[in-house]
GROMACS .gro file of C-alpha atoms in nm:
model
  230
    1MET     CA    1   0.000   0.000   0.000
    2SER     CA    2   0.145   0.334  -0.102
    3SER     CA    3   0.096   0.682   0.034
    4THR     CA    4  -0.082   0.946  -0.172
    5LEU     CA    5  -0.208   1.297  -0.122
    6SER     CA    6  -0.492   1.269  -0.371
    7ASN     CA    7  -0.720   1.464  -0.137
    8VAL     CA    8  -0.485   1.764  -0.107
    9SER     CA    9  -0.519   2.073  -0.322
   10ASP     CA   10  -0.350   2.409  -0.345
   11ARG     CA   11  -0.419   2.721  -0.545
   12ARG     CA   12  -0.139   2.685  -0.799
   13GLY     CA   13  -0.360   2.657  -1.102
   14GLY     CA   14  -0.658   2.550  -0.890
   15LYS     CA   15  -0.652   2.182  -0.807
   16ASN     CA   16  -0.319   2.038  -0.708
   17PRO     CA   17  -0.190   1.792  -0.969
   18LEU     CA   18  -0.177   1.533  -0.691
   19ASN     CA   19  -0.516   1.384  -0.766
   20ASP     CA   20  -0.692   1.052  -0.808
   21GLY     CA   21  -0.546   0.834  -1.080
   22LEU     CA   22  -0.188   0.937  -1.014
   23ALA     CA   23   0.091   0.805  -1.228
   24SER     CA   24   0.338   0.597  -1.028
   25GLY     CA   25   0.609   0.858  -1.074
   26VAL     CA   26   0.394   1.125  -0.910
   27ILE     CA   27   0.315   0.894  -0.619
   28LEU     CA   28   0.685   0.843  -0.560
   29GLU     CA   29   0.735   1.220  -0.567
   30VAL     CA   30   0.466   1.264  -0.302
   31GLN     CA   31   0.623   0.995  -0.086
   32SER     CA   32   0.953   1.179  -0.117
   33GLN     CA   33   0.790   1.503  -0.004
   34LEU     CA   34   0.650   1.331   0.303
   35GLN     CA   35   0.990   1.183   0.379
   36ASP     CA   36   1.142   1.531   0.353
   37GLU     CA   37   0.962   1.616   0.675
   38ASN     CA   38   1.222   1.406   0.856
   39SER     CA   39   1.504   1.614   0.705
   40ASP     CA   40   1.688   1.901   0.871
   41THR     CA   41   1.420   2.147   0.764
   42GLY     CA   42   1.155   1.956   0.957
   43VAL     CA   43   0.876   2.022   0.705
   44SER     CA   44   0.774   1.899   0.365
   45SER     CA   45   0.843   2.133   0.075
   46LEU     CA   46   0.473   2.098  -0.006
   47TYR     CA   47   0.376   2.250   0.329
   48VAL     CA   48   0.626   2.524   0.400
   49PRO     CA   49   0.456   2.756   0.651
   50VAL     CA   50   0.307   3.074   0.506
   51GLU     CA   51   0.314   3.392   0.712
   52ASN     CA   52  -0.007   3.453   0.910
   53HIS     CA   53  -0.168   3.138   0.767
   54GLN     CA   54  -0.327   2.875   0.990
   55TRP     CA   55  -0.507   2.545   0.946
   56PHE     CA   56  -0.878   2.601   1.003
   57VAL     CA   57  -1.154   2.342   1.007
   58LEU     CA   58  -1.470   2.415   0.809
   59ARG     CA   59  -1.798   2.237   0.860
   60ALA     CA   60  -2.026   2.191   0.559
   61THR     CA   61  -2.395   2.196   0.640
   62TYR     CA   62  -2.637   1.939   0.502
   63ASN     CA   63  -2.362   1.698   0.390
   64ARG     CA   64  -2.247   1.936   0.117
   65VAL     CA   65  -1.868   1.909   0.144
   66ALA     CA   66  -1.822   1.848  -0.227
   67LYS     CA   67  -2.044   2.134  -0.343
   68GLU     CA   68  -1.831   2.411  -0.498
   69ILE     CA   69  -1.515   2.276  -0.333
   70GLU     CA   70  -1.324   2.409  -0.634
   71THR     CA   71  -1.402   2.763  -0.521
   72LEU     CA   72  -1.216   2.695  -0.199
   73ARG     CA   73  -0.929   2.529  -0.384
   74LYS     CA   74  -0.880   2.835  -0.604
   75ASN     CA   75  -0.883   3.085  -0.320
   76VAL     CA   76  -0.680   2.937  -0.034
   77ALA     CA   77  -0.327   2.802  -0.003
   78HIS     CA   78  -0.426   2.440   0.072
   79VAL     CA   79  -0.741   2.232   0.105
   80TYR     CA   80  -0.734   1.888   0.266
   81ILE     CA   81  -1.020   1.640   0.286
   82PRO     CA   82  -0.908   1.335   0.487
   83LYS     CA   83  -1.030   1.006   0.344
   84HIS     CA   84  -1.004   0.640   0.435
   85TYR     CA   85  -1.082   0.310   0.272
   86ILE     CA   86  -1.366   0.081   0.370
   87ILE     CA   87  -1.488  -0.254   0.239
   88LYS     CA   88  -1.843  -0.245   0.101
   89GLN     CA   89  -2.074  -0.502  -0.048
   90VAL     CA   90  -2.153  -0.392  -0.405
   91ASN     CA   91  -2.375  -0.621  -0.611
   92GLY     CA   92  -2.292  -0.909  -0.381
   93LYS     CA   93  -1.916  -0.852  -0.407
   94LYS     CA   94  -1.675  -0.690  -0.165
   95LYS     CA   95  -1.533  -0.365  -0.297
   96ARG     CA   96  -1.271  -0.132  -0.148
   97VAL     CA   97  -1.390   0.229  -0.170
   98SER     CA   98  -1.263   0.566  -0.049
   99GLU     CA   99  -1.486   0.777   0.175
  100PRO     CA  100  -1.439   1.092   0.389
  101LEU     CA  101  -1.283   1.002   0.723
  102VAL     CA  102  -1.439   1.291   0.915
  103PRO     CA  103  -1.783   1.355   0.759
  104ASN     CA  104  -1.871   1.712   0.662
  105LEU     CA  105  -1.532   1.861   0.757
  106VAL     CA  106  -1.275   2.032   0.535
  107PHE     CA  107  -0.930   2.153   0.644
  108VAL     CA  108  -0.807   2.477   0.486
  109TYR     CA  109  -0.479   2.666   0.517
  110SER     CA  110  -0.551   3.038   0.507
  111THR     CA  111  -0.620   3.338   0.731
  112GLN     CA  112  -0.938   3.392   0.924
  113GLU     CA  113  -0.988   3.732   0.764
  114HIS     CA  114  -0.954   3.592   0.412
  115LEU     CA  115  -1.197   3.308   0.481
  116GLU     CA  116  -1.453   3.544   0.633
  117GLN     CA  117  -1.423   3.763   0.324
  118LEU     CA  118  -1.471   3.460   0.098
  119PHE     CA  119  -1.784   3.357   0.286
  120CYS     CA  120  -1.928   3.703   0.223
  121GLU     CA  121  -1.823   3.739  -0.141
  122GLU     CA  122  -1.872   3.383  -0.269
  123LYS     CA  123  -2.234   3.283  -0.228
  124VAL     CA  124  -2.151   2.925  -0.325
  125LEU     CA  125  -1.957   2.895   0.003
  126SER     CA  126  -2.253   2.999   0.215
  127HIS     CA  127  -2.298   2.643   0.344
  128TYR     CA  128  -1.952   2.641   0.503
  129ARG     CA  129  -1.901   2.740   0.866
  130PHE     CA  130  -1.599   2.757   1.095
  131TYR     CA  131  -1.569   2.462   1.332
  132ARG     CA  132  -1.557   2.640   1.668
  133ASP     CA  133  -1.318   2.572   1.956
  134LYS     CA  134  -1.547   2.518   2.252
  135THR     CA  135  -1.251   2.514   2.492
  136LYS     CA  136  -1.189   2.885   2.429
  137SER     CA  137  -1.383   3.183   2.560
  138ILE     CA  138  -1.676   3.330   2.370
  139THR     CA  139  -1.619   3.650   2.171
  140ASN     CA  140  -1.904   3.844   2.010
  141GLY     CA  141  -2.140   3.562   2.096
  142LYS     CA  142  -1.930   3.286   1.939
  143HIS     CA  143  -1.639   3.060   2.024
  144THR     CA  144  -1.326   3.132   1.823
  145PRO     CA  145  -1.256   2.911   1.517
  146LEU     CA  146  -1.062   2.594   1.591
  147VAL     CA  147  -0.700   2.613   1.471
  148VAL     CA  148  -0.491   2.299   1.416
  149PRO     CA  149  -0.119   2.364   1.484
  150HIS     CA  150   0.091   2.325   1.170
  151ASP     CA  151   0.302   2.034   1.298
  152GLU     CA  152  -0.008   1.849   1.419
  153MET     CA  153  -0.169   1.897   1.079
  154LEU     CA  154   0.134   1.757   0.896
  155ASN     CA  155   0.128   1.454   1.125
  156PHE     CA  156  -0.245   1.410   1.060
  157ILE     CA  157  -0.192   1.434   0.684
  158ARG     CA  158   0.092   1.183   0.700
  159LEU     CA  159  -0.136   0.935   0.879
  160THR     CA  160  -0.448   0.983   0.669
  161SER     CA  161  -0.255   0.973   0.341
  162VAL     CA  162  -0.184   0.602   0.386
  163GLU     CA  163  -0.420   0.389   0.179
  164SER     CA  164  -0.555   0.156   0.446
  165GLU     CA  165  -0.904   0.042   0.541
  166HIS     CA  166  -0.777  -0.006   0.898
  167ILE     CA  167  -0.739   0.367   0.977
  168LYS     CA  168  -1.032   0.464   1.196
  169LEU     CA  169  -1.182   0.739   1.405
  170VAL     CA  170  -1.180   0.640   1.770
  171GLU     CA  171  -1.348   0.758   2.087
  172PRO     CA  172  -1.123   0.817   2.391
  173GLU     CA  173  -1.300   0.546   2.590
  174HIS     CA  174  -1.209   0.291   2.322
  175CYS     CA  175  -0.836   0.367   2.346
  176HIS     CA  176  -0.659   0.162   2.610
  177TYR     CA  177  -0.332   0.346   2.654
  178LYS     CA  178  -0.049   0.138   2.795
  179SER     CA  179   0.138   0.420   2.965
  180GLY     CA  180   0.054   0.715   2.745
  181ASP     CA  181   0.397   0.692   2.585
  182LYS     CA  182   0.444   0.910   2.282
  183VAL     CA  183   0.602   0.722   1.994
  184ARG     CA  184   0.716   0.764   1.635
  185VAL     CA  185   0.659   0.495   1.374
  186VAL     CA  186   0.997   0.427   1.213
  187GLN     CA  187   0.911   0.147   0.968
  188GLY     CA  188   0.624   0.047   0.745
  189ASN     CA  189   0.347   0.239   0.571
  190PHE     CA  190   0.294   0.472   0.868
  191SER     CA  191   0.662   0.566   0.903
  192GLY     CA  192   0.699   0.917   1.046
  193VAL     CA  193   0.360   0.925   1.220
  194GLU     CA  194   0.379   1.038   1.584
  195GLY     CA  195   0.119   0.970   1.850
  196ARG     CA  196   0.039   0.771   2.163
  197ILE     CA  197   0.060   0.394   2.169
  198ALA     CA  198  -0.270   0.230   2.259
  199ARG     CA  199  -0.468  -0.087   2.224
  200VAL     CA  200  -0.767  -0.031   1.995
  201SER     CA  201  -1.002  -0.308   1.880
  202GLY     CA  202  -0.766  -0.561   2.037
  203GLN     CA  203  -0.461  -0.441   1.841
  204GLN     CA  204  -0.158  -0.226   1.916
  205ARG     CA  205  -0.195   0.100   1.726
  206VAL     CA  206  -0.075   0.458   1.733
  207VAL     CA  207  -0.342   0.718   1.807
  208VAL     CA  208  -0.310   1.071   1.668
  209GLU     CA  209  -0.520   1.338   1.835
  210LEU     CA  210  -0.635   1.666   1.683
  211ARG     CA  211  -0.711   1.850   2.003
  212GLY     CA  212  -1.069   1.964   2.032
  213LEU     CA  213  -1.172   1.770   1.722
  214CYS     CA  214  -1.105   1.396   1.696
  215SER     CA  215  -0.865   1.105   1.744
  216ILE     CA  216  -0.751   0.871   1.465
  217ALA     CA  217  -0.586   0.531   1.500
  218THR     CA  218  -0.341   0.369   1.260
  219ALA     CA  219  -0.363   0.006   1.158
  220TYR     CA  220  -0.179  -0.250   1.374
  221ILE     CA  221   0.182  -0.145   1.440
  222PRO     CA  222   0.442  -0.402   1.562
  223THR     CA  223   0.647  -0.293   1.862
  224ALA     CA  224   0.965  -0.327   1.654
  225PHE     CA  225   0.834  -0.046   1.429
  226LEU     CA  226   0.804   0.201   1.718
  227CYS     CA  227   1.049   0.442   1.878
  228ARG     CA  228   0.962   0.614   2.204
  229ILE     CA  229   1.003   0.993   2.196
  230GLU     CA  230   0.987   1.265   2.459
   0.00000   0.00000   0.00000
């Protein structure tokens, strides 16, 4: 199973060329970019931080994530829709299909001011709303928009870019943490992913948390593939 970023877009010419149906050479290039995050620079060349930009989470009302998503792609630095693979019965046969991992949510890299302006000027984006951070104080009658730290977002993208039907959203009560140790996966498809080691659905996995939003578990990870970090 190879890693892809088919659900990532940026505004260079609209949709990022990293899309579904990638040629093998492009997939290898994407894998290289992800591996670059372990270099001295610490970040992938695809996700070099942009001044004043932050990762915001948008909620689409009425299950309308896909509607006019191209408008977002053309107007912000990056758009990311996390997906995962599930096995479905189609016409009596098992079929592996890709579906959104976190229903109705879209991650965008921009500024709050620019997004608010877009919501006002682009009527097709009227069904998008900021996902609010309910742990913060209320200002002008609303909680502030949730912001995902850049490093946490890169880790999340690294995890959810692996093509695996075993990646899953998990509730805290279903994660049986051994000691809460933070680890880095150093081998296998999830190499580079950082999180907490836990037992989920009877298997040893690494759980990545987006604070205030959700937790996602990898597939089974052998102990030999893990390195404890501070």
